[in-house]
Tab-separated table of C-alpha atoms in Angstrom:
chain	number	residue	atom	x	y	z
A	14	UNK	CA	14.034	-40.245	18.665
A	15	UNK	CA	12.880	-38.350	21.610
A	16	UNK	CA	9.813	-36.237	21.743
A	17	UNK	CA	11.497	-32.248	21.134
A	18	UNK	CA	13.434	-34.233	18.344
A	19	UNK	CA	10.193	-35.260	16.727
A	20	UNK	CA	8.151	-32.305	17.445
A	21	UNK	CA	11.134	-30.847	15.134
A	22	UNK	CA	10.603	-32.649	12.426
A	23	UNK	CA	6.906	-32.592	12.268
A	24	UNK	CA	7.355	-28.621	12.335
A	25	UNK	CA	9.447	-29.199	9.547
A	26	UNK	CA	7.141	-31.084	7.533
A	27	UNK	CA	4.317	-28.440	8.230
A	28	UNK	CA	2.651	-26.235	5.786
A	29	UNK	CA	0.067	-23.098	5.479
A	30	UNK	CA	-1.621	-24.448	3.270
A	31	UNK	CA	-2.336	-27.449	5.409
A	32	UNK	CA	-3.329	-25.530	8.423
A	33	UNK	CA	-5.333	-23.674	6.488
A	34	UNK	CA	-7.247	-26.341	5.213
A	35	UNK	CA	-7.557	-27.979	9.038
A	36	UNK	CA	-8.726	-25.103	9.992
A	37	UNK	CA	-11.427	-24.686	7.874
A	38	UNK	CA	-12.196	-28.174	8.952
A	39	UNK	CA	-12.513	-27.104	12.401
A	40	UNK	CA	-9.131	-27.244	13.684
A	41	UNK	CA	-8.410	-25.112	16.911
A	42	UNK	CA	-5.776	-26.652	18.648
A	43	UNK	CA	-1.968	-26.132	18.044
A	44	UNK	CA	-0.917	-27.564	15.205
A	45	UNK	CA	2.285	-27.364	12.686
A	46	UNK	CA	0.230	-28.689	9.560
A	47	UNK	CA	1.291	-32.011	8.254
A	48	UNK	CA	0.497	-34.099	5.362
A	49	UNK	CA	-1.309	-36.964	6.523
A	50	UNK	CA	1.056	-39.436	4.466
A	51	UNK	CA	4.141	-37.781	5.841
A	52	UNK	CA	2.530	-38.325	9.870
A	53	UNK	CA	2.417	-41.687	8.480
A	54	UNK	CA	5.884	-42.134	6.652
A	55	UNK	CA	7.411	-40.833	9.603
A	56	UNK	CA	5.270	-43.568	12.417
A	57	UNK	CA	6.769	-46.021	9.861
A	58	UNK	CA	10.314	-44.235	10.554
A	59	UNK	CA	9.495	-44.909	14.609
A	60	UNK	CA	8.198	-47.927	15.169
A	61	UNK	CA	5.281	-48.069	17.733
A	62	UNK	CA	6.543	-46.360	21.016
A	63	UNK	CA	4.265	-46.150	23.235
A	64	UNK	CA	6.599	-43.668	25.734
A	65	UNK	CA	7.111	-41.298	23.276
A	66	UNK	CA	3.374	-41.335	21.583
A	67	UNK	CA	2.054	-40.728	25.376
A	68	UNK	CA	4.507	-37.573	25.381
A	69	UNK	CA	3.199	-36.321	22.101
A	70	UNK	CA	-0.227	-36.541	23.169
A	71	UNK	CA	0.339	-34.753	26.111
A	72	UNK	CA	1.599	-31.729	23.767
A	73	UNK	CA	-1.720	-31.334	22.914
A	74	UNK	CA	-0.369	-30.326	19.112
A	75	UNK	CA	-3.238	-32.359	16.773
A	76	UNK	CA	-0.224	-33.393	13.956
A	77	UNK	CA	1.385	-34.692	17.145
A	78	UNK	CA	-1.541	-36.489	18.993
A	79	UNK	CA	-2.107	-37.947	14.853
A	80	UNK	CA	1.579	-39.079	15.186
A	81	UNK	CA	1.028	-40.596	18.641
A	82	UNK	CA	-2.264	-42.264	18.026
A	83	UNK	CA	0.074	-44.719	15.145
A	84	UNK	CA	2.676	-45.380	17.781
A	85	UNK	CA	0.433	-46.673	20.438
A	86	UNK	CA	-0.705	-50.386	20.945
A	87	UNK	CA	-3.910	-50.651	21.741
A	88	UNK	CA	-3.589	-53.247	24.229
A	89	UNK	CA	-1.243	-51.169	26.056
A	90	UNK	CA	-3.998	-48.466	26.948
A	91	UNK	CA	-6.700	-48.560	30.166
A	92	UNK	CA	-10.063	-48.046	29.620
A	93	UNK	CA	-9.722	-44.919	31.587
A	94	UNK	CA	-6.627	-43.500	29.279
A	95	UNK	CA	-9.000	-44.134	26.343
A	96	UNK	CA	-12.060	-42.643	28.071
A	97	UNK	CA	-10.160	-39.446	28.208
A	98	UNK	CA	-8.630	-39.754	24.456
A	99	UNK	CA	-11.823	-39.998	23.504
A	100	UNK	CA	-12.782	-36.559	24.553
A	101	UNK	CA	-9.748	-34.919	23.808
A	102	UNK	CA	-9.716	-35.475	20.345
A	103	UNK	CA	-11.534	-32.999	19.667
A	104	UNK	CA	-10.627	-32.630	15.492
A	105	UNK	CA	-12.284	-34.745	13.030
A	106	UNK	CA	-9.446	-36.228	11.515
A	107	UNK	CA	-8.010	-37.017	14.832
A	108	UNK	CA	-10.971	-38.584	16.430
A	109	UNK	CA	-11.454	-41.133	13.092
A	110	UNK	CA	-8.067	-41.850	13.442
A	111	UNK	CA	-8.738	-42.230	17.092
A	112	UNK	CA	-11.200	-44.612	16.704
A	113	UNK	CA	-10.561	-46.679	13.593
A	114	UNK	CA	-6.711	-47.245	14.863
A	115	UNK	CA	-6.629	-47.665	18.733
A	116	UNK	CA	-10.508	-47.532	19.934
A	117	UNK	CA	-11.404	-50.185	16.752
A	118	UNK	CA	-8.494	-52.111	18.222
A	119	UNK	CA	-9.007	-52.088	22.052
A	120	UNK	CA	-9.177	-55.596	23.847
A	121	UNK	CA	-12.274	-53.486	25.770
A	122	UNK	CA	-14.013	-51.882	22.735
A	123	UNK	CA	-17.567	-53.405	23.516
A	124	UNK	CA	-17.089	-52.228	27.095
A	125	UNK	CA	-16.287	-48.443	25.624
A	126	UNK	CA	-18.714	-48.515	23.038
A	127	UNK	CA	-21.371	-49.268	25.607
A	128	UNK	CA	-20.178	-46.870	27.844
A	129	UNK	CA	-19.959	-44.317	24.549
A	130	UNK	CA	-23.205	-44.816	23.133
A	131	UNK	CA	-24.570	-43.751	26.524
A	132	UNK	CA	-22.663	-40.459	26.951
A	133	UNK	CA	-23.372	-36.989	25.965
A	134	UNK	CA	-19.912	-35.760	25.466
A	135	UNK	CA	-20.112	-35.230	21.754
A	136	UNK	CA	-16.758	-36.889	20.899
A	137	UNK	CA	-17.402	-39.830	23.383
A	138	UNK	CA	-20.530	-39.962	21.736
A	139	UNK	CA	-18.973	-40.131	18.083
A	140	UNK	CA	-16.392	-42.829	19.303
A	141	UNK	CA	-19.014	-45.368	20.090
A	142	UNK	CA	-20.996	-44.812	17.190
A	143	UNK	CA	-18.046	-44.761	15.105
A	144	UNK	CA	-17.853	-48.494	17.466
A	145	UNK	CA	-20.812	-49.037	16.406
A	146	UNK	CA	-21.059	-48.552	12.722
A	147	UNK	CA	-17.971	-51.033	12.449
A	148	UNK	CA	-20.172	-53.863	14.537
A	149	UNK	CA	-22.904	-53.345	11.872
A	150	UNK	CA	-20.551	-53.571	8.970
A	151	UNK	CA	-18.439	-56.795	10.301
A	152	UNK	CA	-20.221	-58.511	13.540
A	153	UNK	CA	-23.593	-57.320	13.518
A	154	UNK	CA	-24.516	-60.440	15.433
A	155	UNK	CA	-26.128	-59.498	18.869
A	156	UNK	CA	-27.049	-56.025	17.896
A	157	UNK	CA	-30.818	-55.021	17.833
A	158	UNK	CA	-30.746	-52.587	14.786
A	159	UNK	CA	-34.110	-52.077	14.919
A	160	UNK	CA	-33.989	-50.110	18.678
A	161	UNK	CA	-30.654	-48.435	17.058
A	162	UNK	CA	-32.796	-47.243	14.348
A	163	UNK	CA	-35.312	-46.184	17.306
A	164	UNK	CA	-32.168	-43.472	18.630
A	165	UNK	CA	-31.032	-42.248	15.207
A	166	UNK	CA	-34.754	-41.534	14.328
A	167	UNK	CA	-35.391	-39.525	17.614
A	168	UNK	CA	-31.557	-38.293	18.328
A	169	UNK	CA	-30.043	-37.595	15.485
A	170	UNK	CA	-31.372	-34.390	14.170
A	171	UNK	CA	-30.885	-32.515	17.384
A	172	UNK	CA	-27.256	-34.053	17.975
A	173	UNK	CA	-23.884	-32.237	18.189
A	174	UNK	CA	-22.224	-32.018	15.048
A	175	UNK	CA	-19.076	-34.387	16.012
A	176	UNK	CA	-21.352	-37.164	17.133
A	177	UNK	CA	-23.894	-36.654	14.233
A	178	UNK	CA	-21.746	-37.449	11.663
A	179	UNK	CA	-20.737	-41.549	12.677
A	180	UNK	CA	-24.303	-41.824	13.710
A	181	UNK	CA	-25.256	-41.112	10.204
A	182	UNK	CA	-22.658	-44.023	9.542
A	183	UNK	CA	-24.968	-45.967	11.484
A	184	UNK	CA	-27.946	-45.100	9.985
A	185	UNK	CA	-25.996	-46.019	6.306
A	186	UNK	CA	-24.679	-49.086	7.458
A	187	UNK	CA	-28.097	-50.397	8.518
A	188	UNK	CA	-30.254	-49.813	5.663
A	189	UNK	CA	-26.698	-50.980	3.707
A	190	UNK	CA	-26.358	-54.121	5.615
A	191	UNK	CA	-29.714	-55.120	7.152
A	192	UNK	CA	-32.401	-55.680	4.056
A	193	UNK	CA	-35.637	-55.896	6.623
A	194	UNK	CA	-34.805	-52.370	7.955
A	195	UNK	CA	-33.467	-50.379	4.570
A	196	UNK	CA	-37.522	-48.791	3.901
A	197	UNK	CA	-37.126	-47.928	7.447
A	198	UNK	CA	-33.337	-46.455	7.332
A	199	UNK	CA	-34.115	-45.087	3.975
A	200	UNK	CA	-37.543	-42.642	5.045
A	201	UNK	CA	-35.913	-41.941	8.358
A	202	UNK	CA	-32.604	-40.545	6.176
A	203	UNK	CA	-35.415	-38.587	3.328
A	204	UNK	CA	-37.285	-37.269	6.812
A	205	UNK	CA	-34.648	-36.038	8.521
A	206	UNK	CA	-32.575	-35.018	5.191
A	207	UNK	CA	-29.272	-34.654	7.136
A	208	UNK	CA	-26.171	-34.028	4.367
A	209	UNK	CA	-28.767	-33.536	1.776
A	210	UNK	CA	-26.596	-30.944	0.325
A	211	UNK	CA	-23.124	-32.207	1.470
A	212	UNK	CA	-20.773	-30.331	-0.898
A	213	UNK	CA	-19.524	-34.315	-2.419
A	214	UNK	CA	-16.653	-33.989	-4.730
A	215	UNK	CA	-16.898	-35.508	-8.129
A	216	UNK	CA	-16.427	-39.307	-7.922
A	217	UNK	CA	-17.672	-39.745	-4.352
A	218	UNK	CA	-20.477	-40.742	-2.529
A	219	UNK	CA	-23.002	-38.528	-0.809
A	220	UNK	CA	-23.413	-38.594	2.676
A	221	UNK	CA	-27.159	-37.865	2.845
A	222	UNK	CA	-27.847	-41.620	3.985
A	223	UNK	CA	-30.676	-42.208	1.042
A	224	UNK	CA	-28.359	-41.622	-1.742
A	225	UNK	CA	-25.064	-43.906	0.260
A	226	UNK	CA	-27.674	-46.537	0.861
A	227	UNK	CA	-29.323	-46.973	-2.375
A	228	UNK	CA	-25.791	-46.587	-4.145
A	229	UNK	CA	-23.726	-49.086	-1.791
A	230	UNK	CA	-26.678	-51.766	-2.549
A	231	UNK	CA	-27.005	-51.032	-6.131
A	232	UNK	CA	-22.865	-52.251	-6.008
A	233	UNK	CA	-23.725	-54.848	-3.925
A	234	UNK	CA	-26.041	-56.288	-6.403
């Protein structure tokens, strides 16, 4: 399938009512409004391709760059490709996918997280500590949480929105994961009261870090 081919059929698969609802999620590039399970059905359909998915990209259509980011490899990718992936996904949904599916699975993701986590680009930024809330989750081995605590507590409330959100992940994931910080995580979450009134549909977890920490441990336990 070449790339005017698959732009095609993800036009097809478009709706209103999806772009409406990116949109209201911040959406402002081109876009045809897909499902998120048909972007995947149809990667499935593909196979990865790494010639094609660097076409879509280039399109700079998010339901395309989506498609593309599932029909990369990883290992096929340069530090500098990713470095400027990083800052051109520029949706939410694109930039999680972003990270959990190609940054998450970079042979260099310590390299780029370090390099993130000390950038000011706001969707940089939210890549490495998107990097970083997976380290504290699965390897937090080598990390000093405590100085990490030290940047959410004086960075966080004056952040970009984009790069606020994973480093509330961070914030979570230590008071979650790390039992000699949670006090700490947990008054530096009531202090600076960030998602406090998160609109949280029935059946989910809050954001607002005291509430996500004290529930995830209360499972835990």
């Amino acid at each position: 399938m070449n790339l005017q081919e698959t732009l095609a059929r993800l036009e097809a698969l478009g709706s209103e009512r999806m772009r409406e609802q990116n949109r209201r999620r911040g959406a402002a590039s081109e876009q045809y409004g897909v499902r998120m399970g048909d972007i995947r059905a149809l990667a499935k359909e593909i196979k990865p391709n790494p010639t094609l998915a660097a076409e879509l990209w280039q399109t700079g259509n998010i339901d395309a760059r989506l498609l593309a980011v599932l029909l990369f490899k990883p290992a096929d990718l340069s530090i500098e490709a990713m470095d400027r992936m990083a800052r051109e996904a520029d949706f939410s949904q694109l930039a999680d996918w972003f990270n959990a599916y190609l940054a998450g699975n970079h042979p260099q993701k310590e390299a780029l997280r370090g390099k993130w986590l000390a950038d000011s680009h706001p969707w940089a930024a939210r890549a490495g500590w998107a990097l970083t809330s997976g380290r504290i989750s699965k390897d937090p081995a080598g990390l000093d949480l405590a100085a990490l605590l030290d940047r959410l507590e004086a960075e966080m409330a004056a952040a970009p929105p984009p790069t606020q959100w994973t480093m509330n992940f961070c914030l979570a994931g230590i008071g979650i994961h790390a039992p000699e910080l949670r006090q700490r995580a947990l008054e530096i979450g009531e202090r600076l009261g960030l998602y406090r009134d998160y609109p949280t549909p029935k059946g989910c977890t809050s954001p607002f870090a005291p509430i996500w920490i004290n529930e995830m441990v209360r499972r835990q336990g």
